[in-house]
Coordinates of C-alpha atoms in Angstrom, one line a residue:
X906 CA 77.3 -100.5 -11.1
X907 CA 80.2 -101.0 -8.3
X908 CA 79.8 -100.0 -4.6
X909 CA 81.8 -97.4 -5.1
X910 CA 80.2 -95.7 -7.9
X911 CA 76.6 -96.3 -6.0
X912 CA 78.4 -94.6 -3.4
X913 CA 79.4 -91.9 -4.7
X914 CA 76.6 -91.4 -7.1
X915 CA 74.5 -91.6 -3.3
X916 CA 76.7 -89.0 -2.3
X917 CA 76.6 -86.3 -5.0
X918 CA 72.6 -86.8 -4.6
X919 CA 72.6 -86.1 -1.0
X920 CA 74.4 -82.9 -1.7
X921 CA 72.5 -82.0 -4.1
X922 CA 69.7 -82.2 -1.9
X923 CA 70.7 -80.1 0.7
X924 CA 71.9 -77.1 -1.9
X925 CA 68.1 -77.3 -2.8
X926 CA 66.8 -77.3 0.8
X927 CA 69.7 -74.4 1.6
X928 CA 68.3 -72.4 -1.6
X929 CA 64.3 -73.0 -0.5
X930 CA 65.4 -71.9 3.1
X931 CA 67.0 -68.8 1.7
X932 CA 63.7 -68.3 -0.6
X933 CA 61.3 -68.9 2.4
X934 CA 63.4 -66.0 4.1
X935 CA 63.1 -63.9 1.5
X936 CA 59.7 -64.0 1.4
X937 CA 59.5 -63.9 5.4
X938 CA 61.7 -60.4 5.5
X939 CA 59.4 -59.0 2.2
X940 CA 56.4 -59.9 4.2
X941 CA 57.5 -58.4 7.3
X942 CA 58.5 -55.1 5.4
X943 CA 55.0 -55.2 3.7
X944 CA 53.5 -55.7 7.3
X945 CA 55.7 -53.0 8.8
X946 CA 55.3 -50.8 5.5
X947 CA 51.3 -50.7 6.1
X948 CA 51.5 -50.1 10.0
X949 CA 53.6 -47.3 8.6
X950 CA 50.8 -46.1 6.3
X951 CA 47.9 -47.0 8.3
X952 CA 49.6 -44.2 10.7
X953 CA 50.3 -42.0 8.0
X954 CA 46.7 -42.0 6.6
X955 CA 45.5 -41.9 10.4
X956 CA 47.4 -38.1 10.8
X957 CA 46.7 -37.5 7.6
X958 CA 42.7 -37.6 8.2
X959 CA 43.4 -35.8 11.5
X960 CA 45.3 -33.4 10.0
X961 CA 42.7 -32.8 7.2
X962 CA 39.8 -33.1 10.1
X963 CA 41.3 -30.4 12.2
X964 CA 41.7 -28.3 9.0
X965 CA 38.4 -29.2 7.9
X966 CA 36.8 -28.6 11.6
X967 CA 38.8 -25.0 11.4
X968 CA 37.7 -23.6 7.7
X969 CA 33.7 -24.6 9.4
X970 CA 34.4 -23.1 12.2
X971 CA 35.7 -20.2 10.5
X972 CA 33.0 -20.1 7.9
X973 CA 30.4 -20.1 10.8
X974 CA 32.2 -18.0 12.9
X975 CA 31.8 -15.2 9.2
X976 CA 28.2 -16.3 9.0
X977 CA 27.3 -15.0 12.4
X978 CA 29.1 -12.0 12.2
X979 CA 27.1 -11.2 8.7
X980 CA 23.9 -12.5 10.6
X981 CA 24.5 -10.3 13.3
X982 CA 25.2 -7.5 11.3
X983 CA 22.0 -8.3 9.2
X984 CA 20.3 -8.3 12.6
X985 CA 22.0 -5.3 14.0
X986 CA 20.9 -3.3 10.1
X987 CA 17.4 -4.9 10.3
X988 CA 17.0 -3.5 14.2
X989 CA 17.8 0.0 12.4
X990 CA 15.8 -0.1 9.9
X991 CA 12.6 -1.3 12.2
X992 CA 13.7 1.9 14.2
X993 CA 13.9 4.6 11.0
X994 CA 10.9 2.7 9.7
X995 CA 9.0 3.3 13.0
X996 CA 10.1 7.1 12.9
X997 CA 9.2 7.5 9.5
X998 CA 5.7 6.1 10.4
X999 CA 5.6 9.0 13.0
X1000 CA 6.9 11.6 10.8
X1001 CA 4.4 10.5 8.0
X1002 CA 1.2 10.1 10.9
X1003 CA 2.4 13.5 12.0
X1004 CA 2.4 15.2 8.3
X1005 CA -0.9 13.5 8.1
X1006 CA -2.2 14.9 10.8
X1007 CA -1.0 18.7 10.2
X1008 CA -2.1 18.5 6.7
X1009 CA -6.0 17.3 7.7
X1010 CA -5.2 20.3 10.2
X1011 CA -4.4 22.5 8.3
X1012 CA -6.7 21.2 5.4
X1013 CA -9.6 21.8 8.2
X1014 CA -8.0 25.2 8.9
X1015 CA -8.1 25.9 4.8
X1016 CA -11.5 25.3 4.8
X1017 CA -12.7 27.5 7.5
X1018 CA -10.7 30.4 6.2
X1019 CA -12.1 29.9 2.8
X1020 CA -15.7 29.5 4.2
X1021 CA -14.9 32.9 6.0
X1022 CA -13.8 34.4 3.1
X1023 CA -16.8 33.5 1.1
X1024 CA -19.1 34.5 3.6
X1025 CA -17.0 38.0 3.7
X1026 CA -17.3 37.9 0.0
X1027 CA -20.9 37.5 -0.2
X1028 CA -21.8 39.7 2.3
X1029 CA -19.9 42.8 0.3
X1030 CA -22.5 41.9 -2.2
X1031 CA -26.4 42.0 0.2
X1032 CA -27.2 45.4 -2.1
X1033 CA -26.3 43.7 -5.5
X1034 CA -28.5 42.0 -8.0
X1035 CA -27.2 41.1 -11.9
X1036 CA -29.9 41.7 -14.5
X1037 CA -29.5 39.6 -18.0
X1038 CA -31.9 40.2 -20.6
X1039 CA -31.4 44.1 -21.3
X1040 CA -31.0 45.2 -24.5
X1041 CA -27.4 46.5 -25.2
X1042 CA -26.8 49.8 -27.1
X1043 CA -24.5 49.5 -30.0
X1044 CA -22.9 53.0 -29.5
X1045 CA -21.7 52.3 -26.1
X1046 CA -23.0 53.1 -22.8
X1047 CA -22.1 55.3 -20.6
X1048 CA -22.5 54.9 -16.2
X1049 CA -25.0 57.2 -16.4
X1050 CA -26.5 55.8 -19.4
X1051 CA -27.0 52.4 -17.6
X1052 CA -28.1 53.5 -14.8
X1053 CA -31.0 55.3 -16.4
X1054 CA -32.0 52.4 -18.5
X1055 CA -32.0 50.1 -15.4
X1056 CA -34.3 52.5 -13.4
X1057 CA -36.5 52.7 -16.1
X1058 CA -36.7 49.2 -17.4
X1059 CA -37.5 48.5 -13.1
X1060 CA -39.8 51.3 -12.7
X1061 CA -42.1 50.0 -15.5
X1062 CA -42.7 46.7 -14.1
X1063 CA -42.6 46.8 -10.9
X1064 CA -45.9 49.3 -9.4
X1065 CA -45.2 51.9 -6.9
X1066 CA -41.2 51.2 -7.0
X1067 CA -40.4 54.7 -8.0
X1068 CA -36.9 54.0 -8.4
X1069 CA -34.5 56.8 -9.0
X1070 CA -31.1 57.1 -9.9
X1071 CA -29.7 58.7 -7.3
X1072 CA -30.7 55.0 -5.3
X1073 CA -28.3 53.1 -7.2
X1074 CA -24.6 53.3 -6.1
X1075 CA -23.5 52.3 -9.5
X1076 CA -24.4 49.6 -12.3
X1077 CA -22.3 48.3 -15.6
X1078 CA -22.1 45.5 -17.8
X1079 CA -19.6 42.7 -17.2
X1080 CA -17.2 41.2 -19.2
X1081 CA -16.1 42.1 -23.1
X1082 CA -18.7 43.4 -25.5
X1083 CA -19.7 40.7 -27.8
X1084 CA -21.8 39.7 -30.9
X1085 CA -23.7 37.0 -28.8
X1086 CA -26.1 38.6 -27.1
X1087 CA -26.8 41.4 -24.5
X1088 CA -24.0 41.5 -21.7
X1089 CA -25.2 41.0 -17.7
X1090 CA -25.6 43.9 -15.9
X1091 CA -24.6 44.4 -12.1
X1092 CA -26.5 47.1 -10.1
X1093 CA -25.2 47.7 -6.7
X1094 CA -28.2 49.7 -4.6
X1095 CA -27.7 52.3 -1.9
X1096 CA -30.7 50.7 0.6
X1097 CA -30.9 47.1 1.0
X1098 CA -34.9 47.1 1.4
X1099 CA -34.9 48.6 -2.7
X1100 CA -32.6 45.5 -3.5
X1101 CA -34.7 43.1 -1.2
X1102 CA -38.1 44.8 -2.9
X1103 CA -36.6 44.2 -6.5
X1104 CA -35.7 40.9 -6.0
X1105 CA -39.2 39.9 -4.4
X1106 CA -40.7 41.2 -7.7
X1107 CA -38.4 39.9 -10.1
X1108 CA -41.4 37.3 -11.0
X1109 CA -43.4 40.2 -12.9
X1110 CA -40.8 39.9 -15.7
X1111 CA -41.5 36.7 -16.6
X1112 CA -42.0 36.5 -20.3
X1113 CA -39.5 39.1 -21.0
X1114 CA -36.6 37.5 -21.2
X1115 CA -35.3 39.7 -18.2
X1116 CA -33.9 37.8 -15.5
X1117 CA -32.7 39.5 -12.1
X1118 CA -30.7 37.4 -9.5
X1119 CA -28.7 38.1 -6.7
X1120 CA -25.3 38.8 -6.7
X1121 CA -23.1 35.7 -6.1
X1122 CA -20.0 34.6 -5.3
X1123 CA -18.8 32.3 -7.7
X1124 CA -18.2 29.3 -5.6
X1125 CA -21.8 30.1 -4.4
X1126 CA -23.6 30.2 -7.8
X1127 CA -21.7 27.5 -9.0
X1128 CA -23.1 25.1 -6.2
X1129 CA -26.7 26.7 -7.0
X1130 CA -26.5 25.6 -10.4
X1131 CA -25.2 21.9 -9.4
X1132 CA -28.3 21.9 -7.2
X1133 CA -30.7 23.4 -10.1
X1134 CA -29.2 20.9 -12.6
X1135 CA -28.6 17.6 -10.7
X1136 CA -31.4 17.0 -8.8
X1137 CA -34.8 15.7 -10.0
X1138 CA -37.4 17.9 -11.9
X1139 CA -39.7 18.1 -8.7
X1140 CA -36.6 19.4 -6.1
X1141 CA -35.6 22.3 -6.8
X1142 CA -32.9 25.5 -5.0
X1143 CA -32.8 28.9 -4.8
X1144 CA -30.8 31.7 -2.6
X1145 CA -32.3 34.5 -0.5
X1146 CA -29.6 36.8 1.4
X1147 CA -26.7 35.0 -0.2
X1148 CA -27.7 31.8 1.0
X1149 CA -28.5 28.7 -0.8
X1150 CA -31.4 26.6 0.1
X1151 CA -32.5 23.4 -1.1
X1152 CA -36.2 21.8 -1.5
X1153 CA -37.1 18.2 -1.9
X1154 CA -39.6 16.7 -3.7
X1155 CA -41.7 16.1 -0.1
X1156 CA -41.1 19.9 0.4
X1157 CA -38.8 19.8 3.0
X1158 CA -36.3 23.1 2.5
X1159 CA -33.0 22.9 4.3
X1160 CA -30.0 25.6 4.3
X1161 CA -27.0 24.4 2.1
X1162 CA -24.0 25.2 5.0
X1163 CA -19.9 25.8 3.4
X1164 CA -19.5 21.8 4.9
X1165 CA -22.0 20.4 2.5
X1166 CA -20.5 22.5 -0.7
X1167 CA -18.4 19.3 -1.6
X1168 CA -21.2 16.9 -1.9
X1169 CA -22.9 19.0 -4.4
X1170 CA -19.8 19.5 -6.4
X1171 CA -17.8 16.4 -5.8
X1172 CA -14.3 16.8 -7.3
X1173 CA -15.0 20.1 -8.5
X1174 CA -15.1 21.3 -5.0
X1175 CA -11.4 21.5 -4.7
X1176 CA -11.0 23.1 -8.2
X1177 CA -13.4 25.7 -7.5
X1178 CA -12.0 26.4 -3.7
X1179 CA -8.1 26.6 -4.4
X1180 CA -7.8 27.8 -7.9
X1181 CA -5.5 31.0 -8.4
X1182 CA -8.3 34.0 -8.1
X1183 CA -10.2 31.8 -4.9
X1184 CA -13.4 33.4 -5.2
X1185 CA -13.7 35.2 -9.0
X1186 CA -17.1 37.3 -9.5

């Protein structure tokens, strides 16, 4: 190859090598500007994502302080309903205490009326005794009838009575005449101390199948009997006067009072003192 060509081939080389260099150079910037975009692109979205999460914390920071801000309102509320409550509790306590007290009041006040009225009761009965036993006529008996048949059935067991009938107020038969037997009688005496000396005697018709008691309320026999028939075979009870005693088995006698009614008849006690009639004969 000639100098020249060598030359000139030298040349085109050269150029070609700086075409390259000029094309890596424009490359290498290329790059440089995309990289600084990138680095300027994420500053950009670093800050965006920085307001962004203060953004979202403030709203975040609002809706609790909102929420909290509802909870204590309901908790005061709940607070403010629960202090009420306390308080209508408190005066329904009272109210209820207060009802309890007037109703043991007037429970106690019950009680003493309706002993009253039992005594009262009993007492309009001193001069009365109730005969069973006595044969009943089938024709019917008249006031006068009875009355004759009670003197004379007293008079001949009982010595030196010498009943008449003019010393009985007035005696019948109670209740509806029946097939079952002979109906009670009630004979209501003029003098007390005839009553009181038939009564005393009443022992001599043992064996007859007569039986003469006093006159009863029936809140008062019905306690007699629950003495009678609930306590053991060596205690027994009785009533003198229109009272009711009790004996023990050691022999000690005590007066059964109006307060100690509702240990002899337990639940019935209540049924017997506040039905309808009160005190029925």
């Amino acid at each position: 190859m000639s100098d020249r060509q060598k030359r000139k081939t030298t040349s085109s080389t050269e150029k070609s090598d700086d075409k390259d260099t000029s094309e890596m150079n424009d490359i290498l910037k290329k790059i440089g500007a995309i990289e600084d975009s990138v680095n300027k692109n994420n500053q950009t979205l670093r800050a965006t994502i920085k307001d962004l999460m203060l953004e979202l914390k403030d709203d975040l920071v609002k809706s609790v302080e909102k929420k909290i801000e509802v909870i204590e309102c309901s908790l005061h509320e709940a607070l403010t309903e629960n202090e009420n409550l306390k308080a209508e509790l408190k005066r329904l306590e009272h109210e209820i205490n207060e009802s309890h007290r007037r109703t043991r009041q007037m429970g106690n006040l019950i009680l003493s009326q309706s002993g009253q009225m039992n005594d009262f009761d009993q007492y309009g009965r001193m001069n009365n005794v109730r005969i069973n036993g006595i044969p009943e006529s089938q024709d019917g008996e008249s006031a006068e009838d009875m009355t004759k048949t009670v003197v004379q059935v007293l008079n001949n067991n009982i010595k030196d009575l010498n009943l008449k009938p003019t010393d009985i107020d007035i005696s019948h038969r109670l209740g509806k005449k029946h097939s079952r037997g002979h109906r009670q009688i009630i004979v209501k005496f003029i003098s007390r101390h005839t009553r009181d000396r038939v009564i005393r005697n009443r022992k001599l018709f043992k064996g007859q199948k007569i039986f003469i008691n006093e006159d009863l309320t029936k809140l008062n026999q019905t306690v007699l009997t629950a003495i009678r028939t609930s306590t053991p075979v060596d205690e027994t009870g009785w009533s003198w006067d229109g009272k009711i005693y009790h004996k023990t088995a050691n022999g000690q006698i005590s007066l059964v009072t109006f307060d100690d009614y509702s240990s002899w008849l337990g639940h019935e006690f209540d049924s017997q003192l506040f039905n309808s009639q009160r005190f029925p004969s």
